Coordinates of C-alpha atoms and ligand atoms in Angstrom, one line a residue:
M1 CA 19.7 -19.9 31.0
P2 CA 20.2 -16.3 29.7
S3 CA 23.7 -15.5 28.6
S4 CA 25.3 -12.3 29.8
F5 CA 24.3 -10.6 26.5
S6 CA 20.7 -11.5 26.9
S7 CA 20.6 -10.6 30.6
L8 CA 21.9 -7.2 29.8
L9 CA 19.2 -6.8 27.1
L10 CA 16.6 -8.1 29.5
F11 CA 17.7 -5.7 32.2
A12 CA 17.6 -2.7 29.8
L13 CA 14.2 -3.6 28.5
I14 CA 12.7 -4.2 32.0
A15 CA 14.3 -0.9 33.2
S16 CA 12.9 1.0 30.3
S17 CA 9.4 -0.5 30.8
Q18 CA 9.4 0.4 34.5
A19 CA 10.2 -2.9 36.2
A20 CA 7.8 -2.2 39.0
T21 CA 4.7 -2.1 36.9
I22 CA 5.3 -4.5 34.0
S23 CA 3.0 -7.5 34.0
N24 CA 4.2 -11.1 34.2
E25 CA 2.9 -11.5 30.7
L26 CA 5.1 -8.7 29.3
R27 CA 8.0 -10.1 31.3
R28 CA 7.4 -13.5 29.8
Q29 CA 7.3 -12.0 26.3
I30 CA 10.5 -10.1 26.8
V31 CA 12.3 -13.3 27.9
A32 CA 10.8 -15.2 24.9
S33 CA 11.7 -12.6 22.4
N34 CA 15.1 -12.2 23.8
N35 CA 15.6 -16.0 23.3
C36 CA 14.2 -15.7 19.8
C37 CA 16.7 -12.9 18.9
Q38 CA 19.6 -15.0 20.3
E39 CA 18.5 -18.0 18.4
L40 CA 18.2 -15.9 15.2
I41 CA 21.7 -14.6 15.7
T42 CA 23.0 -18.2 16.2
K43 CA 21.3 -19.4 13.0
L44 CA 21.5 -16.4 10.7
G45 CA 24.5 -14.5 12.0
S46 CA 24.8 -11.1 13.6
D47 CA 25.1 -9.3 10.2
K48 CA 21.5 -10.3 9.4
V49 CA 20.1 -10.1 12.9
M50 CA 20.5 -6.5 14.1
L51 CA 20.0 -5.1 17.5
P52 CA 18.8 -1.5 18.3
G53 CA 21.7 0.9 18.3
S54 CA 23.6 -0.8 15.5
A55 CA 24.1 1.1 12.3
G56 CA 22.3 -1.5 10.2
F57 CA 19.3 -1.5 12.5
Q58 CA 19.1 2.3 12.5
E59 CA 19.4 2.5 8.7
L60 CA 16.5 0.0 8.1
S61 CA 14.3 1.6 10.8
A62 CA 14.9 5.1 9.3
S63 CA 13.9 3.9 5.8
Y64 CA 10.2 3.4 6.6
Y65 CA 8.0 6.0 4.9
T66 CA 6.6 7.7 8.0
P67 CA 8.1 8.6 11.4
Q68 CA 5.1 6.7 13.0
E69 CA 6.6 3.5 11.6
S70 CA 10.3 4.5 12.2
E71 CA 9.7 5.3 15.8
L72 CA 8.9 1.7 16.8
V73 CA 12.0 0.0 18.1
A74 CA 11.9 -3.8 17.7
Q75 CA 13.7 -6.1 20.0
C76 CA 15.8 -7.2 17.0
R77 CA 15.5 -6.8 13.2
V78 CA 16.0 -9.7 10.8
A79 CA 17.4 -8.3 7.5
A80 CA 16.6 -11.4 5.4
T81 CA 18.3 -11.8 2.0
N82 CA 16.5 -14.9 0.8
A83 CA 13.6 -17.2 1.3
A84 CA 15.7 -19.6 3.4
D85 CA 16.4 -16.8 5.9
V86 CA 12.7 -16.0 6.2
S87 CA 11.9 -19.7 6.6
E88 CA 14.4 -20.0 9.4
A89 CA 13.1 -16.8 11.1
V90 CA 9.5 -18.1 10.9
K91 CA 10.5 -21.4 12.5
I92 CA 12.3 -19.6 15.3
V93 CA 9.5 -17.2 16.1
K94 CA 7.0 -20.0 16.0
E95 CA 9.0 -22.2 18.3
G96 CA 9.6 -19.3 20.7
E97 CA 6.1 -17.9 20.5
C98 CA 7.5 -14.5 19.6
P99 CA 5.4 -11.7 18.1
F100 CA 6.7 -10.3 14.8
S101 CA 6.0 -7.9 11.9
V102 CA 6.9 -8.2 8.2
R103 CA 8.1 -5.3 6.1
S104 CA 8.8 -5.1 2.4
V105 CA 9.6 -1.4 1.8
G106 CA 7.5 0.1 4.6
N107 CA 5.2 2.5 2.8
M108 CA 2.1 1.8 4.8
P109 CA 1.9 4.9 7.0
W110 CA 0.3 3.8 10.3
A111 CA 2.3 2.7 13.3
G112 CA 2.6 -1.1 13.4
A113 CA 1.5 -1.8 9.8
A114 CA 4.9 -3.3 9.0
N115 CA 7.0 -2.6 12.1
I116 CA 6.7 -3.6 15.7
A117 CA 7.9 -2.3 19.1
S118 CA 9.9 -4.5 21.5
P119 CA 9.4 -7.2 22.6
G120 CA 8.3 -7.8 19.0
I121 CA 10.7 -8.9 16.2
A122 CA 10.8 -7.1 12.8
I123 CA 11.3 -9.3 9.8
D124 CA 12.6 -7.0 7.1
L125 CA 12.6 -7.9 3.4
R126 CA 14.1 -4.7 2.1
N127 CA 17.2 -6.6 1.0
I128 CA 15.2 -9.2 -1.0
N129 CA 14.9 -6.7 -3.8
A130 CA 16.1 -8.3 -7.0
T131 CA 14.2 -7.9 -10.3
T132 CA 14.9 -10.4 -13.1
L133 CA 13.3 -11.1 -16.5
S134 CA 12.8 -14.6 -17.9
A135 CA 14.7 -15.4 -21.1
D136 CA 11.4 -15.3 -23.2
K137 CA 10.6 -11.9 -21.5
K138 CA 7.2 -13.1 -20.5
V139 CA 7.6 -13.2 -16.7
A140 CA 9.4 -10.8 -14.4
S141 CA 10.5 -12.1 -10.9
L142 CA 10.3 -9.4 -8.3
G143 CA 11.7 -9.4 -4.8
P144 CA 9.2 -8.0 -2.3
G145 CA 11.7 -5.5 -0.9
G146 CA 12.3 -3.7 -4.2
T147 CA 10.7 -0.4 -5.1
W148 CA 8.8 0.2 -8.3
G149 CA 11.4 2.7 -9.4
E150 CA 14.1 0.0 -9.1
V151 CA 11.8 -2.5 -11.0
Y152 CA 11.2 -0.1 -13.9
D153 CA 14.9 0.9 -14.1
T154 CA 15.8 -2.8 -14.3
L155 CA 13.2 -3.8 -16.9
D156 CA 13.5 -0.7 -19.2
P157 CA 16.6 -1.8 -21.0
Y158 CA 14.8 -5.0 -22.1
G159 CA 11.9 -2.9 -23.5
M160 CA 9.5 -4.5 -20.9
T161 CA 7.4 -3.3 -18.0
V162 CA 4.9 -4.6 -15.4
V163 CA 1.7 -3.6 -13.8
G164 CA 3.3 -1.6 -10.9
G165 CA 3.1 1.5 -8.8
R166 CA 2.6 5.1 -9.9
S167 CA 5.3 6.2 -7.6
N168 CA 9.0 5.2 -7.7
I169 CA 9.4 4.9 -3.9
V170 CA 6.5 2.5 -3.3
G171 CA 7.3 -1.1 -2.4
V172 CA 6.6 -4.2 -4.5
G173 CA 5.5 -6.4 -1.6
G174 CA 2.7 -4.6 0.2
F175 CA 1.5 -3.0 -3.1
I176 CA 0.9 -6.3 -4.8
L177 CA -0.6 -8.0 -1.7
G178 CA -3.3 -5.4 -1.4
G179 CA -4.1 -5.4 -5.1
G180 CA -2.1 -2.5 -6.6
F181 CA -3.5 0.3 -8.8
S182 CA -1.2 1.0 -11.8
N183 CA -1.3 3.1 -14.9
L184 CA -1.7 -0.2 -16.7
S185 CA -4.7 -1.2 -14.6
P186 CA -7.5 -0.1 -16.9
E187 CA -6.1 -2.6 -19.4
H188 CA -4.6 -5.3 -17.2
G189 CA -6.4 -5.0 -13.8
F190 CA -4.7 -5.0 -10.4
A191 CA -1.0 -5.8 -10.1
S192 CA -2.1 -8.9 -8.2
D193 CA -4.2 -10.0 -11.2
N194 CA -0.9 -10.3 -13.1
V195 CA 0.9 -12.6 -10.6
V196 CA 1.4 -16.0 -12.1
N197 CA 3.4 -17.5 -9.1
Y198 CA 4.1 -16.6 -5.5
E199 CA 7.1 -18.0 -3.6
V200 CA 5.8 -18.1 -0.1
V201 CA 7.0 -19.1 3.4
L202 CA 4.2 -20.8 5.3
S203 CA 3.7 -20.7 9.1
D204 CA 5.6 -24.0 9.5
G205 CA 8.6 -22.6 7.6
R206 CA 8.0 -24.6 4.4
I207 CA 8.8 -22.6 1.2
V208 CA 6.2 -23.4 -1.5
N209 CA 5.2 -22.0 -4.9
A210 CA 1.6 -21.0 -5.2
N211 CA 0.2 -20.8 -8.7
A212 CA -2.8 -21.9 -10.8
A213 CA -1.5 -25.5 -10.9
S214 CA 0.1 -25.9 -7.5
E215 CA -1.6 -24.8 -4.3
P216 CA -4.4 -23.1 -6.3
D217 CA -6.5 -22.1 -3.2
L218 CA -3.5 -20.4 -1.6
F219 CA -2.8 -18.7 -5.0
W220 CA -6.3 -17.3 -5.0
G221 CA -6.1 -16.3 -1.3
L222 CA -2.8 -14.4 -1.7
K223 CA -4.5 -12.1 -4.2
G224 CA -5.9 -10.3 -1.2
G225 CA -4.9 -12.3 1.9
S226 CA -1.9 -10.1 2.8
T227 CA -0.7 -10.5 6.3
N228 CA -2.5 -13.8 7.1
L229 CA -1.5 -16.7 4.8
G230 CA 2.3 -16.5 4.3
I231 CA 5.3 -14.3 3.8
I232 CA 6.0 -13.7 0.1
T233 CA 9.6 -13.9 -0.9
R234 CA 9.1 -13.6 -4.7
F235 CA 6.4 -12.5 -7.1
D236 CA 6.5 -13.8 -10.6
V237 CA 4.4 -11.4 -12.7
K238 CA 3.4 -11.0 -16.4
A239 CA 5.7 -8.6 -18.3
Y240 CA 4.4 -6.3 -21.0
P241 CA 6.1 -4.4 -23.8
L242 CA 7.2 -1.0 -22.7
T243 CA 5.4 1.8 -24.5
P244 CA 6.2 5.4 -24.8
K245 CA 4.2 7.5 -22.3
W246 CA 2.4 10.7 -22.4
G247 CA 1.2 12.4 -19.2
G248 CA 1.6 14.8 -16.3
F249 CA -0.4 17.0 -14.1
R250 CA -2.5 20.2 -14.2
G251 CA -3.6 22.5 -11.4
H252 CA -7.1 24.0 -11.2
T253 CA -9.1 26.4 -8.9
I254 CA -11.7 24.9 -6.7
S255 CA -14.5 26.4 -8.7
T256 CA -13.4 24.2 -11.6
G257 CA -14.0 21.1 -9.5
P258 CA -17.3 19.8 -10.8
A259 CA -16.1 20.4 -14.4
I260 CA -12.8 18.5 -14.0
F261 CA -14.4 15.6 -12.1
N262 CA -17.2 15.2 -14.7
A263 CA -14.6 15.3 -17.5
M264 CA -12.6 12.6 -15.7
T265 CA -15.7 10.4 -15.5
Q266 CA -16.1 10.9 -19.3
M267 CA -12.5 9.7 -19.7
V268 CA -13.3 6.6 -17.7
V269 CA -16.3 5.8 -19.9
K270 CA -14.1 6.1 -23.0
L271 CA -11.6 3.6 -21.5
R272 CA -14.1 0.9 -22.8
N273 CA -12.9 1.8 -26.3
D274 CA -9.3 2.5 -25.5
P275 CA -8.1 1.2 -22.1
H276 CA -4.5 2.5 -22.5
G277 CA -4.8 5.4 -20.3
G278 CA -5.8 6.7 -16.9
G279 CA -6.1 9.7 -14.7
S280 CA -7.5 11.0 -11.4
V281 CA -8.4 14.2 -9.6
V282 CA -7.0 15.3 -6.3
W283 CA -8.6 18.1 -4.2
G284 CA -6.5 19.4 -1.4
Y285 CA -4.7 22.0 0.7
N286 CA -1.0 22.4 1.3
E287 CA 1.1 25.0 3.1
I288 CA 3.0 26.0 0.0
M289 CA -0.1 26.9 -2.1
Q290 CA -1.7 28.4 1.1
N291 CA -5.0 27.5 -0.6
D292 CA -7.3 24.7 -1.7
T293 CA -6.4 23.5 -5.1
I294 CA -7.3 20.7 -7.5
F295 CA -4.8 18.6 -9.5
S296 CA -5.7 16.4 -12.4
S297 CA -3.4 13.7 -13.5
Y298 CA -2.9 12.1 -16.9
A299 CA -1.2 9.0 -18.3
Y300 CA -1.4 7.5 -21.8
L301 CA 0.4 4.3 -22.8
G302 CA -1.0 3.9 -26.4
A303 CA 1.2 4.4 -29.4
D304 CA 0.0 7.9 -30.3
V305 CA -2.0 10.2 -28.0
S306 CA -3.2 12.3 -31.0
Q307 CA -5.2 9.3 -32.1
T308 CA -7.3 9.0 -28.9
D309 CA -10.2 11.1 -27.7
L310 CA -9.8 9.8 -24.1
F311 CA -8.6 13.1 -22.6
D312 CA -10.6 15.6 -24.8
D313 CA -13.0 16.5 -22.0
M314 CA -10.3 16.8 -19.3
L315 CA -7.9 18.9 -21.5
A316 CA -10.8 21.3 -22.3
V317 CA -11.2 22.3 -18.6
P318 CA -9.4 25.6 -17.7
F319 CA -6.2 25.2 -15.6
I320 CA -4.1 27.6 -13.6
P321 CA -1.3 29.0 -15.8
G322 CA 2.1 27.6 -14.9
T323 CA 0.8 24.3 -13.5
D324 CA 0.8 22.2 -16.6
S325 CA 3.4 19.4 -16.7
I326 CA 1.8 17.3 -19.5
R327 CA 4.4 16.1 -22.0
G328 CA 5.0 13.3 -24.5
N329 CA 7.9 10.9 -24.8
T330 CA 8.2 10.5 -21.1
N331 CA 8.4 7.3 -19.0
Q332 CA 6.9 5.9 -15.8
Q333 CA 9.8 6.9 -13.7
S334 CA 9.3 10.5 -14.7
L335 CA 5.6 10.5 -14.1
S336 CA 6.1 8.7 -10.8
G337 CA 8.8 11.2 -9.9
E338 CA 6.1 13.9 -9.8
V339 CA 4.1 11.8 -7.3
D340 CA 7.2 11.2 -5.2
D341 CA 7.7 15.0 -5.0
A342 CA 4.2 15.5 -3.8
F343 CA 4.4 12.6 -1.3
P344 CA 7.8 12.9 0.3
S345 CA 8.9 10.4 3.0
G346 CA 9.7 11.5 6.6
L347 CA 6.5 13.3 7.4
R348 CA 3.7 12.1 9.7
R349 CA 0.9 10.8 7.6
I350 CA -2.2 8.8 7.5
F351 CA -4.2 7.3 4.6
S352 CA -7.9 6.6 4.7
T353 CA -10.4 5.4 2.2
V354 CA -14.0 4.9 1.0
T355 CA -15.2 3.5 -2.3
L356 CA -18.0 5.4 -4.1
K357 CA -20.2 5.1 -7.1
V358 CA -19.7 7.9 -9.6
D359 CA -21.5 10.9 -7.9
V360 CA -20.1 14.4 -8.4
D361 CA -22.1 15.9 -5.6
M362 CA -20.7 13.3 -3.2
V363 CA -17.2 14.3 -4.3
I364 CA -17.9 18.0 -3.7
G365 CA -19.5 17.1 -0.3
I366 CA -16.3 15.2 0.7
Y367 CA -14.2 18.2 -0.3
E368 CA -16.4 20.6 1.7
K369 CA -16.2 18.3 4.7
C370 CA -12.4 18.2 4.5
H371 CA -12.3 21.9 4.2
E372 CA -14.5 22.3 7.3
L373 CA -12.8 19.8 9.5
F374 CA -9.2 20.7 8.5
A375 CA -9.8 24.5 8.7
P376 CA -9.2 24.7 12.4
L377 CA -5.9 22.9 11.9
V378 CA -4.4 25.4 9.3
G379 CA -1.2 26.7 10.8
K380 CA -0.1 23.3 12.1
P381 CA 3.5 22.8 10.7
Q382 CA 3.6 21.0 7.3
L383 CA -0.2 20.6 7.2
Q384 CA -1.4 19.0 4.0
W385 CA -4.5 17.1 3.1
S386 CA -5.5 15.7 -0.3
A387 CA -8.6 13.8 -1.3
S388 CA -7.6 11.9 -4.3
F389 CA -10.5 10.5 -6.4
Q390 CA -9.2 7.6 -8.5
P391 CA -11.4 5.7 -11.0
I392 CA -11.7 2.0 -10.8
A393 CA -12.8 1.5 -14.4
V394 CA -15.1 -1.3 -15.5
T395 CA -12.4 -2.3 -17.9
H396 CA -10.1 -2.9 -15.0
L397 CA -12.7 -5.1 -13.2
Q398 CA -13.2 -7.0 -16.4
A399 CA -9.4 -7.7 -16.6
T400 CA -9.6 -8.8 -13.0
A401 CA -12.4 -11.3 -13.8
A402 CA -10.6 -12.5 -16.9
N403 CA -7.4 -13.2 -14.9
G404 CA -9.3 -15.6 -12.6
G405 CA -10.8 -13.3 -10.0
T406 CA -9.6 -12.3 -6.5
P407 CA -10.9 -12.3 -3.0
L408 CA -11.3 -8.5 -3.1
G409 CA -15.1 -8.6 -3.8
L410 CA -15.2 -6.4 -6.8
S411 CA -17.2 -7.2 -10.0
P412 CA -17.6 -5.6 -13.4
A413 CA -21.3 -5.5 -12.6
D414 CA -20.4 -2.8 -10.0
G415 CA -19.8 -0.4 -12.9
D416 CA -17.2 2.4 -12.9
L417 CA -16.3 3.2 -9.3
I418 CA -14.4 6.0 -7.5
L419 CA -11.8 5.2 -4.9
L420 CA -11.0 7.9 -2.4
N421 CA -7.6 8.1 -0.7
L422 CA -7.7 10.9 1.8
N423 CA -4.0 11.5 2.5
T424 CA -3.1 13.7 5.5
V425 CA 0.3 15.1 6.4
W426 CA 1.7 16.9 9.4
A427 CA 5.0 17.4 11.2
S428 CA 4.6 17.1 14.9
K429 CA 3.7 14.1 17.1
T430 CA 1.8 16.5 19.3
D431 CA -0.7 17.0 16.5
D432 CA -1.4 13.3 15.9
A433 CA -4.6 13.2 17.8
A434 CA -6.1 16.3 16.2
M435 CA -5.1 15.3 12.7
E436 CA -6.4 11.7 13.1
S437 CA -9.6 12.9 14.6
A438 CA -10.3 15.2 11.6
V439 CA -9.5 12.3 9.2
R440 CA -11.9 10.0 11.0
G441 CA -14.5 12.7 11.0
V442 CA -14.3 13.0 7.2
I443 CA -14.4 9.2 6.7
A444 CA -17.4 8.7 9.0
W445 CA -19.3 11.5 7.4
A446 CA -18.5 10.2 3.8
T447 CA -19.5 6.7 4.7
Q448 CA -22.8 7.8 6.1
E449 CA -23.6 10.3 3.5
A450 CA -22.7 7.9 0.7
Q451 CA -25.0 5.3 2.2
T452 CA -27.8 7.8 2.4
R453 CA -27.3 8.9 -1.2
N454 CA -27.0 5.3 -2.4
S455 CA -23.5 6.1 -3.7
Y456 CA -21.6 3.8 -1.2
H457 CA -19.6 0.8 -2.4
H458 CA -18.7 -1.8 0.2
W459 CA -15.0 -2.3 -0.8
L460 CA -12.2 -0.9 1.3
Y461 CA -8.7 -0.9 -0.3
S462 CA -6.3 -2.2 2.3
N463 CA -3.4 -0.2 1.0
Y464 CA -5.2 3.1 1.7
A465 CA -7.1 2.0 4.8
L466 CA -7.0 3.2 8.4
P467 CA -5.9 0.5 10.9
E468 CA -9.5 0.1 12.2
Q469 CA -11.2 0.0 8.8
D470 CA -12.7 -3.5 8.4
V471 CA -11.0 -4.5 5.2
Y472 CA -11.8 -8.2 5.2
S473 CA -15.5 -7.8 5.9
S474 CA -15.6 -5.4 3.0
Y475 CA -14.6 -8.2 0.6
G476 CA -18.0 -9.8 1.3
S477 CA -19.0 -12.7 3.5
V478 CA -18.4 -15.4 0.9
N479 CA -14.8 -14.3 0.1
H480 CA -14.1 -13.6 3.7
L481 CA -15.1 -17.1 4.7
R482 CA -13.2 -18.7 1.9
L483 CA -10.1 -16.8 3.0
K484 CA -10.6 -18.1 6.6
N485 CA -10.9 -21.6 5.3
I486 CA -7.6 -21.3 3.3
Q487 CA -6.0 -19.9 6.4
A488 CA -7.2 -22.9 8.5
T489 CA -5.8 -25.3 5.9
Y490 CA -2.3 -23.6 5.7
D491 CA -2.0 -22.5 9.3
S492 CA -4.0 -24.9 11.3
D493 CA -2.7 -23.8 14.7
N494 CA -3.1 -20.1 13.8
T495 CA 0.6 -19.3 14.3
F496 CA 0.4 -16.3 12.0
G497 CA -3.0 -15.2 13.5
R498 CA -1.4 -15.2 17.0
L499 CA 2.1 -13.9 16.3
W500 CA 2.1 -11.9 13.1
K501 CA 1.2 -8.3 14.1
G502 CA 0.3 -5.5 11.7
G503 CA -1.7 -5.3 8.5
F504 CA -5.3 -6.5 8.5
K505 CA -6.4 -9.7 10.1
L506 CA -9.0 -12.2 8.7
Ligands
FAD601 C1 4.1 7.8 -2.3 C2 3.1 6.6 -2.4 C3 2.5 6.3 -3.6 C4 1.6 5.3 -3.7 N1 1.0 5.0 -4.9 C5 0.2 3.9 -5.0 C6 -0.4 3.6 -6.3 O1 -0.1 4.2 -7.3 N2 -1.2 2.6 -6.3 C7 -1.6 1.8 -5.2 O2 -2.3 0.9 -5.4 N3 -1.0 2.1 -4.0 C8 -0.2 3.2 -3.9 N4 0.3 3.5 -2.7 C9 0.0 2.6 -1.5 C10 0.8 1.4 -1.4 O3 0.3 0.4 -2.2 C11 0.9 0.8 0.0 O4 1.5 1.8 0.9 C12 1.7 -0.5 0.0 O5 1.5 -1.1 1.3 C13 3.2 -0.3 -0.1 O6 3.9 -1.5 -0.1 P1 5.2 -1.7 0.8 O7 5.9 -2.9 0.3 O8 6.0 -0.5 0.9 O9 4.4 -2.0 2.1 P2 4.9 -2.3 3.6 O10 4.6 -1.1 4.4 O11 6.2 -2.9 3.7 O12 3.8 -3.4 4.0 C14 2.4 -3.2 3.9 C15 1.7 -4.4 4.5 O13 1.9 -5.6 3.8 C16 2.5 -6.6 4.6 N5 3.6 -7.2 3.8 C17 4.6 -6.5 3.2 N6 5.4 -7.3 2.6 C18 4.9 -8.6 2.7 C19 5.3 -9.9 2.3 N7 6.3 -10.0 1.5 N8 4.5 -11.0 2.6 C20 3.4 -10.8 3.4 N9 3.0 -9.6 3.9 C21 3.7 -8.5 3.5 C22 3.1 -5.8 5.8 O14 3.2 -6.7 6.9 C23 2.1 -4.7 6.0 O15 1.0 -5.0 6.7 C24 1.3 4.5 -2.5 C25 1.9 4.8 -1.3 C26 2.8 5.8 -1.2 C27 3.4 6.1 0.1
NAG602 C1 18.9 -4.5 -2.0 O1 19.4 -5.7 -1.4 C2 20.8 -5.7 -1.3 C3 21.3 -7.1 -0.8 O2 20.4 -8.1 -1.0 C4 21.3 -4.6 -0.5 O3 22.7 -4.6 -0.4 C5 20.8 -3.3 -1.0 O4 21.1 -2.2 -0.1 C6 19.3 -3.3 -1.2 N1 18.8 -2.1 -1.8 C7 18.3 -1.1 -1.1 C8 18.0 0.2 -1.9 O5 18.0 -1.2 0.1
NAG603 C1 -7.2 31.1 -3.1 O1 -8.2 30.7 -4.1 C2 -9.2 31.6 -4.3 C3 -10.2 31.0 -5.2 O2 -9.6 30.1 -6.1 C4 -8.6 32.9 -4.9 O3 -9.6 33.9 -5.0 C5 -7.5 33.4 -3.9 O4 -6.9 34.5 -4.4 C6 -6.5 32.3 -3.6 N1 -5.6 32.7 -2.6 C7 -4.3 32.5 -2.7 C8 -3.4 33.0 -1.5 O5 -3.7 32.0 -3.7

């Protein structure tokens, strides 16, 4: 029997979804979710289970990275503060057959990646955000809801760091589950390669630890299984000594593009002798520059940058005066801060990706295609697009293999690769369709052209992918099947497959 509270909610929901036209199935789901929310309030308390309109609900909704995510209004939002809360929530949504989403920090841009509209229920881990370091300083324990800026700030005083994001605002949880590219990756591989233990809530609500000794298949699967196998409530990761950093950005004219890209690929080859650095090139347009521009980025973590030849080629390429932020004695938070400034939250946005073999003409072709397809959109408020070409160095893939491998389907035999993240920004919802169509046009063109030129690599990075990009097929059929088998073992009635919305599905 619905209480007066739930009848009211039910009435409001039905009214808002046009009572005359809603299907019996939707009506059933609204009733089910309403019961789930009530049960959650009974078990976890109304301070942790928030309803739309409450200040807590609004604050957590507003703190997603993009409006596309913030705009979705869940039936209720569970602000979990520990694994037991998540376990309780999973048991309740399973029992009630209630669709739900899971959010760590909410940086994935597309609507529904980590949020859900009613009658769905949002499980929010932003408050599971503690960072601690073991007494021997070898392992850092990270809450999924922390940001990398918070993690670095906590570990710095101990003189330690971890393989984490290159932006302060990016979330721990989604980043590690997709893999995670860090300035430490050329030496230590993906962030996920450095996880030694996952604390994870399974579909039956059990809380288990997955590591090389206990639940080893699940441990392997979580290094790419994202929103399919379990909800991670703690990542235990290898910690490394903090080193002084050197790095920054430079701006270049478009005509310098081939030179700066070729210089970057020289840097990537040199990582085989000195893997303590990294960099990338970004071709793009923004309203402020009113022009297409290229940015090159630099990071060096070795003891003394004057002792390495890694960046000789890149630093020899001309740059636009006044655009050089390279400096020594800096730290990750400062380098990340420049990325945060370039990627502010609160704007409509979409990421999209392709992985390429090293091929400068392909890179120029992608830039030209972007220029062509975005040109008719110039003048749209806040328009910005940037095609960032990030190396995946062989040394990185060797570190991945040395750490036990992952389901991602990458191998050192693939050679140095180039990962494209085409990041597109605009302000108005009315421009969604036009912007997304241009993005899809570039990705379709790049995919086909790269295949024709034999510069295509099958891998799609989930943390940069469009919702329709087939991430799990891109891991290869052997890994995909093994992941499905692990899923069948740990979630035999496919609870997560049925109810957990968002992310990419096996
Ligand atoms: C400014 C900016 C800079 C970035 N820089 C980098 C970078 O340097 N390197 C890089 O590799 N990527 C980078 N990214 C991409 C980033 O890795 C992804 O956006 C990532 O998903 C962010 O993690 P999150 O916790 O905020 O994700 P969320 O949006 O919270 O979640 C992403 C997905 O993971 C699932 N998920 C989240 N938490 C859990 C959990 N605990 N258990 C199970 N599933 C979960 C969600 O359901 C969702 O589908 C950047 C993004 C931004 C916005
Ligand atoms: C981190 O979690 C704590 C409670 O667990 C919460 O009070 C705090 O607001 C969270 N931090 C952020 C920045 O959300
Ligand atoms: C745009 O870039 C071109 C070539 O780099 C240059 O000639 C032109 O002056 C620039 N325009 C603006 C507005 O900066």
